[in-house]
Coordinates of C-alpha atoms in Angstrom, one line a residue:
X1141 CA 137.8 133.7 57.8
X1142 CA 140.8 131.2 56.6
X1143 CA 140.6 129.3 59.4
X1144 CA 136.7 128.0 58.8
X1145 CA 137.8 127.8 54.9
X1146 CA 140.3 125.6 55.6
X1147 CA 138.5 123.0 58.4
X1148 CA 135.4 123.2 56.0
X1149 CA 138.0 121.9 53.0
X1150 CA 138.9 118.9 54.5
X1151 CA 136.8 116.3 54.8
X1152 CA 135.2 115.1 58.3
X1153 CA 135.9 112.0 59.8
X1154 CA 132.3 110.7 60.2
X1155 CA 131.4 109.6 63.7
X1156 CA 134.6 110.7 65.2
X1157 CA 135.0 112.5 68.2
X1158 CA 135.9 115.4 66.5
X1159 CA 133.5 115.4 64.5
X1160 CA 131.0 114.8 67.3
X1161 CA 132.3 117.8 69.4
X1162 CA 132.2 119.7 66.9
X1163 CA 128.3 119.3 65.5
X1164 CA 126.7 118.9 69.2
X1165 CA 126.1 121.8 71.1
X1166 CA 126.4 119.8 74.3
X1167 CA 130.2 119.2 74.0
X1168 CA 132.5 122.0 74.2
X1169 CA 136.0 120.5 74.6
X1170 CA 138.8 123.3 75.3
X1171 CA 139.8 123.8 71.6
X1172 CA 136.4 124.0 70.4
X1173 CA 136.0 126.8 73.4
X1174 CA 139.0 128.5 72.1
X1175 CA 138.1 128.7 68.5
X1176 CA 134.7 130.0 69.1
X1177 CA 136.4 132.9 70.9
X1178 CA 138.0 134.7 67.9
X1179 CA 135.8 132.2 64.8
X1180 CA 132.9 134.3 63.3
X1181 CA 129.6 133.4 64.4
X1182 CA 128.2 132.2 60.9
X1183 CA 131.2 130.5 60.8
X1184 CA 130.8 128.5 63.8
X1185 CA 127.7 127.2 62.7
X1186 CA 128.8 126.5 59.0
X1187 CA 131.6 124.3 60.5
X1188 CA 129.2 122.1 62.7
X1189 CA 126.6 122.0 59.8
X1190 CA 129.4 120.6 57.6
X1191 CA 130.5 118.2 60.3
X1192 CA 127.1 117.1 60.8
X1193 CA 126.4 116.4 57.5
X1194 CA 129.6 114.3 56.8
X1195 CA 128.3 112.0 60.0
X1196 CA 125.1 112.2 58.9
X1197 CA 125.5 111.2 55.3
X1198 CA 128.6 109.7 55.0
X1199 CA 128.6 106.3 56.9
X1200 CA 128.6 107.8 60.3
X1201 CA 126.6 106.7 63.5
X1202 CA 122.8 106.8 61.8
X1203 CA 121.5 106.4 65.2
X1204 CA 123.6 109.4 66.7
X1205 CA 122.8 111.7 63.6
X1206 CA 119.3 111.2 64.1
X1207 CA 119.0 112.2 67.6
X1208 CA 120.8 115.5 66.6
X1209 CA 118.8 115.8 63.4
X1210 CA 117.7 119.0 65.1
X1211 CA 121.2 120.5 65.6
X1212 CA 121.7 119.9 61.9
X1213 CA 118.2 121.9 61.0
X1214 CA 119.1 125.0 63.4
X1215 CA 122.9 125.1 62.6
X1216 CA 121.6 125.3 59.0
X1217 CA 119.1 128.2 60.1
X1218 CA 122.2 130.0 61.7
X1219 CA 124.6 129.8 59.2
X1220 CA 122.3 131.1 56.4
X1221 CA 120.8 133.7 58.6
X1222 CA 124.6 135.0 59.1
X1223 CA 125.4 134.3 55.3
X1224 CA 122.3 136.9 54.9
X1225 CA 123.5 139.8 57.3
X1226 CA 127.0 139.5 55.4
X1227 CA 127.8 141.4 52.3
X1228 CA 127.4 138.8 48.9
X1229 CA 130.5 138.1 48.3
X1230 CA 131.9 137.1 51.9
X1231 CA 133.8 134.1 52.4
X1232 CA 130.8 133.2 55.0
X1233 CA 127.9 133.4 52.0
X1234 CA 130.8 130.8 50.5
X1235 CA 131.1 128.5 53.2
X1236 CA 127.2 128.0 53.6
X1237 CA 126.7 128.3 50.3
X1238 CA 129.0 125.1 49.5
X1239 CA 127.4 123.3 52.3
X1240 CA 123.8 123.3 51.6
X1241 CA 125.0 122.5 48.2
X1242 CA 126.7 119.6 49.9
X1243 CA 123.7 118.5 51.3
X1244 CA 121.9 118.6 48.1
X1245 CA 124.5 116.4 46.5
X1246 CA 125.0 114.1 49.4
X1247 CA 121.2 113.6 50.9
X1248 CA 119.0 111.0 49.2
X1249 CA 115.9 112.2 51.7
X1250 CA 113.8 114.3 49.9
X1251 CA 112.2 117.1 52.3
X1252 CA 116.0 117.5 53.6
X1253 CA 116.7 118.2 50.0
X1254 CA 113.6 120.4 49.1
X1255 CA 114.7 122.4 52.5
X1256 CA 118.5 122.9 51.6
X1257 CA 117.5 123.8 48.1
X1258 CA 115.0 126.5 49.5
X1259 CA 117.7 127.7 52.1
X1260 CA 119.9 127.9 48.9
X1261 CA 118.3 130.1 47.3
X1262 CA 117.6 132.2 49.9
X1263 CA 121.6 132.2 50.7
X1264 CA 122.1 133.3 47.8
X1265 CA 119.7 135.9 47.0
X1266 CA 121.6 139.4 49.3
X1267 CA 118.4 140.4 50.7
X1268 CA 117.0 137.2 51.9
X1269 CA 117.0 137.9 55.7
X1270 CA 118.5 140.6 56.2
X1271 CA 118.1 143.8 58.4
X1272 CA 115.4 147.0 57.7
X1273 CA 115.1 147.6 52.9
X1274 CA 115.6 144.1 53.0
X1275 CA 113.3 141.5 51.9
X1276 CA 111.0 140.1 54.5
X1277 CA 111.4 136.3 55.2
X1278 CA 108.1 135.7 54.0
X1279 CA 109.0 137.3 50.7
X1280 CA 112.2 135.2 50.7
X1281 CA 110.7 131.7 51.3
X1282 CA 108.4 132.9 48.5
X1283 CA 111.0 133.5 46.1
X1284 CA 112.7 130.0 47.0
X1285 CA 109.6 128.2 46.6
X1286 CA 109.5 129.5 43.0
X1287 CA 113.0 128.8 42.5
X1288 CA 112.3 125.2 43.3
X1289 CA 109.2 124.8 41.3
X1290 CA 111.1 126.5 37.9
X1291 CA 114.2 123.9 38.7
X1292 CA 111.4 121.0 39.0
X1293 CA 109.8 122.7 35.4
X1294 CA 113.0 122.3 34.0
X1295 CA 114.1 118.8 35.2
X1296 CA 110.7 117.7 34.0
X1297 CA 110.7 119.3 30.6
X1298 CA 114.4 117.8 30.2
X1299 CA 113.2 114.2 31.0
X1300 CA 109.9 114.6 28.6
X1301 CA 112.2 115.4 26.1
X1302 CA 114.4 112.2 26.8
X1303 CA 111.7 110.0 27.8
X1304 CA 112.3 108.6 31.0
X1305 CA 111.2 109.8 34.4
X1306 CA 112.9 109.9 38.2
X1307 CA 110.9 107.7 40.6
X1308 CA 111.3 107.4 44.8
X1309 CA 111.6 104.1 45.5
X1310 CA 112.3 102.8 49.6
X1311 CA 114.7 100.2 50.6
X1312 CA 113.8 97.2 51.8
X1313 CA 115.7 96.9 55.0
X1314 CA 113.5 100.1 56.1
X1315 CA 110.7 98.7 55.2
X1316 CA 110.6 95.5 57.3
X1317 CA 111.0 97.3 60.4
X1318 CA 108.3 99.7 60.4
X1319 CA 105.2 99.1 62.0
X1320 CA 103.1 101.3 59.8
X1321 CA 103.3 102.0 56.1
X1322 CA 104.5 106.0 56.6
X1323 CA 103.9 108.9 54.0
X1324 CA 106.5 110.0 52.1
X1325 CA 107.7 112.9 54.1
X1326 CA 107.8 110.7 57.3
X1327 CA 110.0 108.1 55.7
X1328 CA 113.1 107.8 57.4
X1329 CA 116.2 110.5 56.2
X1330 CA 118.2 107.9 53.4
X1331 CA 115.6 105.0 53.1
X1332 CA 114.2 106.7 50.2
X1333 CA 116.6 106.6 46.7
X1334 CA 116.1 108.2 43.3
X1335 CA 116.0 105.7 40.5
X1336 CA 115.5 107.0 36.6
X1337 CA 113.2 105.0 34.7
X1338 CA 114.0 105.1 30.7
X1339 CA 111.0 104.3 29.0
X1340 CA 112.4 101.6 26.4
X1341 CA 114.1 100.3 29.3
X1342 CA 111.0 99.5 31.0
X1343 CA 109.6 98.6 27.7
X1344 CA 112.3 96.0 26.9
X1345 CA 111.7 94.7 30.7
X1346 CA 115.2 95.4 31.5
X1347 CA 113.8 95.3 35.1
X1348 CA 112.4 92.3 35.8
X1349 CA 114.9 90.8 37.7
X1350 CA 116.9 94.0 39.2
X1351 CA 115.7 93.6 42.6
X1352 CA 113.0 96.2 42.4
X1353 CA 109.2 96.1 43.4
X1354 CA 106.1 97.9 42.5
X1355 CA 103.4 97.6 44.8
X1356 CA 99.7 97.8 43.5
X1357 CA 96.8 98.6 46.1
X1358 CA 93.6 100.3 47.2
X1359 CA 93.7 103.4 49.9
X1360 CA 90.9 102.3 52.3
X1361 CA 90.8 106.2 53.3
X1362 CA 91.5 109.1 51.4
X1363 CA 93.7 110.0 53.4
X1364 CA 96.0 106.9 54.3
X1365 CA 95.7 103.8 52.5
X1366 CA 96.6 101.3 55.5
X1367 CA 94.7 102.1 58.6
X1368 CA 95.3 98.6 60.2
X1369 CA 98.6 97.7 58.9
X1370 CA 97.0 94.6 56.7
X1371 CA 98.7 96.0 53.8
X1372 CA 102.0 96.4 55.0
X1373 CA 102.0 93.2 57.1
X1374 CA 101.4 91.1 53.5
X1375 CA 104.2 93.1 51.8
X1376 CA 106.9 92.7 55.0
X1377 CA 105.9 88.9 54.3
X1378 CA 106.3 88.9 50.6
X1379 CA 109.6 91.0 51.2
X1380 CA 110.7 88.1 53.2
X1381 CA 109.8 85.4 51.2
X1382 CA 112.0 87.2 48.3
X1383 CA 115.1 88.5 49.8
X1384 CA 116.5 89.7 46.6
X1385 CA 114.1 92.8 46.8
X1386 CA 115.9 95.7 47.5
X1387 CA 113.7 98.3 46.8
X1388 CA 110.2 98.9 46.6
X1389 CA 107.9 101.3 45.1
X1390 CA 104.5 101.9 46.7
X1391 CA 102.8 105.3 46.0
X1392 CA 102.5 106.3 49.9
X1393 CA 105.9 106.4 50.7
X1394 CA 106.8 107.2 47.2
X1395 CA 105.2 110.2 46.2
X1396 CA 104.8 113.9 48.0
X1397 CA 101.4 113.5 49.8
X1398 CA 98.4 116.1 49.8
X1399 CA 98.9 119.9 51.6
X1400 CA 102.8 118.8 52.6
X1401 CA 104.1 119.0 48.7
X1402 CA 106.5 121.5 47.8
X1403 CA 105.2 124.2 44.6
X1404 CA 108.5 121.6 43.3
X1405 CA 107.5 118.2 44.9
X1406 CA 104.0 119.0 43.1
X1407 CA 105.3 119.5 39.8
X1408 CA 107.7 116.3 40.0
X1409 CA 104.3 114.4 41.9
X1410 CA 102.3 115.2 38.4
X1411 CA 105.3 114.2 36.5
X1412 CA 105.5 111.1 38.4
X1413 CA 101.8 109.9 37.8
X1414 CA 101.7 110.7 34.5
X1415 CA 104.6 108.1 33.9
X1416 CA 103.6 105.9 36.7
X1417 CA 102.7 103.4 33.7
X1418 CA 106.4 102.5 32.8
X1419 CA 107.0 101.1 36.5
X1420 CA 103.7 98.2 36.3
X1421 CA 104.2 97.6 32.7
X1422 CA 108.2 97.1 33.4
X1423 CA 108.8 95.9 36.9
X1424 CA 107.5 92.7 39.1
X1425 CA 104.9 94.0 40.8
X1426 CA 102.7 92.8 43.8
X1427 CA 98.9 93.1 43.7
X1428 CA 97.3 94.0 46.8
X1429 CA 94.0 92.2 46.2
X1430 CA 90.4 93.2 48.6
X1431 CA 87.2 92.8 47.4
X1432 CA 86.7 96.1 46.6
X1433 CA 90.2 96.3 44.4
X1434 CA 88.1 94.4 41.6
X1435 CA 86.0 97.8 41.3
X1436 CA 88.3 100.3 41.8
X1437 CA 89.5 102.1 37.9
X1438 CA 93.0 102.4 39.3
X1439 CA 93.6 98.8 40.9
X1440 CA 92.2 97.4 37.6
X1441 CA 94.5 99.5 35.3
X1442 CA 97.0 98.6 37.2
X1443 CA 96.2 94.8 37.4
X1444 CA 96.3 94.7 33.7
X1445 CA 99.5 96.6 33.3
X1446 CA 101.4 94.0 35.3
X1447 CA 100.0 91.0 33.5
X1448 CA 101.1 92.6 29.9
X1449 CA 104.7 92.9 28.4
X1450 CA 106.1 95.2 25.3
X1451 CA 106.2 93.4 22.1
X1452 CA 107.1 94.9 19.2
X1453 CA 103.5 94.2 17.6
X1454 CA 102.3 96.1 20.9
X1455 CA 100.9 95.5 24.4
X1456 CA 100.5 91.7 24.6
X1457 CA 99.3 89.3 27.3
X1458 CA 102.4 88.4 29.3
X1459 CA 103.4 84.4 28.8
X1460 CA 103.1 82.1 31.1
X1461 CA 107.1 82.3 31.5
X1462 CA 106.9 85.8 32.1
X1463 CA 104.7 86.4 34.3
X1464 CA 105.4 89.5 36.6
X1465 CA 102.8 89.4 39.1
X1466 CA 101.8 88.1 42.1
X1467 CA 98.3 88.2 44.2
X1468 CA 98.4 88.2 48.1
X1469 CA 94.2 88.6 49.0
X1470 CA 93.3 90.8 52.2
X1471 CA 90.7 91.5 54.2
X1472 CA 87.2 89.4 53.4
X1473 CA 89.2 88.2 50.1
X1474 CA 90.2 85.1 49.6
X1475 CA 93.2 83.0 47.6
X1476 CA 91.3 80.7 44.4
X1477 CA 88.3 83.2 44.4
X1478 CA 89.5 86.8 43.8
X1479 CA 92.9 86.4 42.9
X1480 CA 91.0 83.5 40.1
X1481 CA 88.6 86.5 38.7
X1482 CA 90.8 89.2 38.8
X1483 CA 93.3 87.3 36.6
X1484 CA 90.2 86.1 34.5
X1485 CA 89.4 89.7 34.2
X1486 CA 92.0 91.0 33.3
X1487 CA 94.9 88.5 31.7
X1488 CA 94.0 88.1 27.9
X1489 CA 92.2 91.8 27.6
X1490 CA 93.4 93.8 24.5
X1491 CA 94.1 98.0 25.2
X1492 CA 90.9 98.5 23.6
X1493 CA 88.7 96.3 25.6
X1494 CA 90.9 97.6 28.5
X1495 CA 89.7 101.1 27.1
X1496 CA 85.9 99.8 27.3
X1497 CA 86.0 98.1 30.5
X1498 CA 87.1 100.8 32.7
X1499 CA 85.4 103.2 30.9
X1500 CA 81.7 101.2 32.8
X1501 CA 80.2 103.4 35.3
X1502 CA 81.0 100.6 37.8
X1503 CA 84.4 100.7 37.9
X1504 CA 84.9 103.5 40.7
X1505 CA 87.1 106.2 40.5
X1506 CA 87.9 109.3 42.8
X1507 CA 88.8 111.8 39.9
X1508 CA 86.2 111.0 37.2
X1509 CA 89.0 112.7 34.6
X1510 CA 90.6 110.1 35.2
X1511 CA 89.0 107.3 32.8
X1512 CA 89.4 110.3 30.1
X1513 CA 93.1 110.7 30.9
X1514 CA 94.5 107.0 31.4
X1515 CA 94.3 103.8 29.0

């Protein structure tokens, strides 16, 4: 058991051979043979988990640590199974404790996070796995789950309480070289980064010119919001024109989607639309603009978010100095005629006649407790 302690201490020179040989199962150089011969099993794996995971997070070949994503996943699956089978306090339940711990600290890709967090727990919990009195895996993944969705409860309740939120947002170099706008669980492992918004922050517009992007548009499905890729053509082309954009948030790609949340990822979704305000009200922001975003409660709300700024008499209309938005028009819209209303709409409307407006029965709206809930 030293020697794995030891290797697993030091830290692995990403995209070297070494390192390579020893996270692939296709290479098997002599000493790599020899050590398997005498190395516990758990071990093993724990060792080309860790290696993996220094390639894979810490400025290695991206393109070679994707195509052995899958050795990662099942030398994660084999090292925690054999940190089950082992007694609590073995140096193996150490070792593969510390690395999915690693990959927590290290991975900015949230399902890889929300999976080593749920392995955790079940490394850590003796009778997660293991043989006949044990706990079934069913009962284990169970009790991760949970564990996840009280550590979300808490993280929420601590943010609440200091008034700021954690937002996804998706780098920019990413995002120019897709060819359709993915959900957030497809997004690419390390394109999406955690950012903390502090509300007085956003407030004060401290992020107007930090590189950051908020993107404001209408789903044309319920269940993907750019079936032709109109959407994400404009915003590569925007992207372009600005090149100081580094990241961009667009609710797709930056929010846990539908059946695929986590119990966790759904507590930190809600947390994350309830203070989705703070990111139109504080960042430049692209609008998105159809036809049928004039009707549409959230397109509007959002519209007139991103043409106000925080003064300390309250929500004002922005000046024409500091402006924040910008209109690109899709579809059967068109440049001087929906951008021109929308702004007319929208620009010098107080938070009451907001209040009014999108209260109308014809402003559309998925979730009718929405108008109740928002402005």
């Amino acid at each position: 058991f030293v020697f794995p302690m030891c290797e697993l201490g030091r830290s692995a020179a990403a995209g070297s051979d070494e390192a390579r040989d020893a996270a692939s199962p296709e290479a098997a150089p002599s000493t790599k043979r020899k050590r398997e011969a005498w190395a516990p099993p758990g071990a093993v794996a724990a060792k080309r988990l860790r290696v993996t995971v220094a390639v894979a997070t810490e400025g290695g070949d991206s393109a070679w640590a994707a195509q052995h994503a899958t050795t990662l996943e099942a030398a994660l699956s084999r090292a925690v199974d054999a940190a089950a089978a082992a007694e609590a306090d073995s140096p193996i339940g150490n070792v593969v404790q510390y690395l999915l711990e690693h990959v927590l600290a290290t991975s900015d890709h949230p399902p890889t996070r929300a999976k080593a967090l749920a392995m955790l727990r079940a490394a850590k919990d003796p009778a997660a796995g293991a043989p006949e009195g044990r706990a079934s895996t069913a009962e284990a993944a169970t009790a991760a789950a949970a564990a996840g969705q009280a550590e979300a409860e808490a993280r929420v309740e601590e943010e609440q309480r200091d008034g700021k939120c954690t937002f996804y947002f998706i780098g920019t170099t990413y995002l120019k070289s897709v060819d359709r706008l993915p959900a957030f669980h497809d997004v690419e492992p390390g394109a999406l980064v955690e950012r903390t918004v502090v509300a007085t922050d956003a407030y004060r517009g401290a992020h107007a010119g930090d590189g950051t992007l908020v993107v404001s548009h209408r789903w044309e499905a319920p269940d993907e919001p750019d079936g032709t890729g109109t959407q994400l053509r404009a915003l590569q082309a925007h992207l372009e024109a600005h090149p100081h954009i580094s990241q961009v948030w667009i609710d797709y790609a930056c929010m846990p989607q539908g059946e695929r949340r986590t119990p966790a990822e759904g507590v930190l979704f809600k947390h994350m639309l309830r203070n989705v305000n703070l990111l139109y009200v504080g960042m430049p922001t692209l609008l998105l603009v159809d036809i049928s975003y004039l009707s549409r409660f959230w397109t509007q709300f959002e519209a007139w978010l991103s043409m106000r700024e925080c003064r300390s008499s309250g929500l004002l209309a922005a000046g024409a100095s500091r402006q924040r938005c910008v209109m690109v028009c899709l579809h059967n819209a068109t440049m001087g005629n929906e951008d021109v209303k929308l702004r007319q709409m929208w620009a010098d409307v107080t938070p009451t006649a907001a209040h009014e407006l999108l209260s109308k029965p014809d402003v559309t709206v998925t979730n009718q407790s929405d108008k109740a809930k928002e402005p």
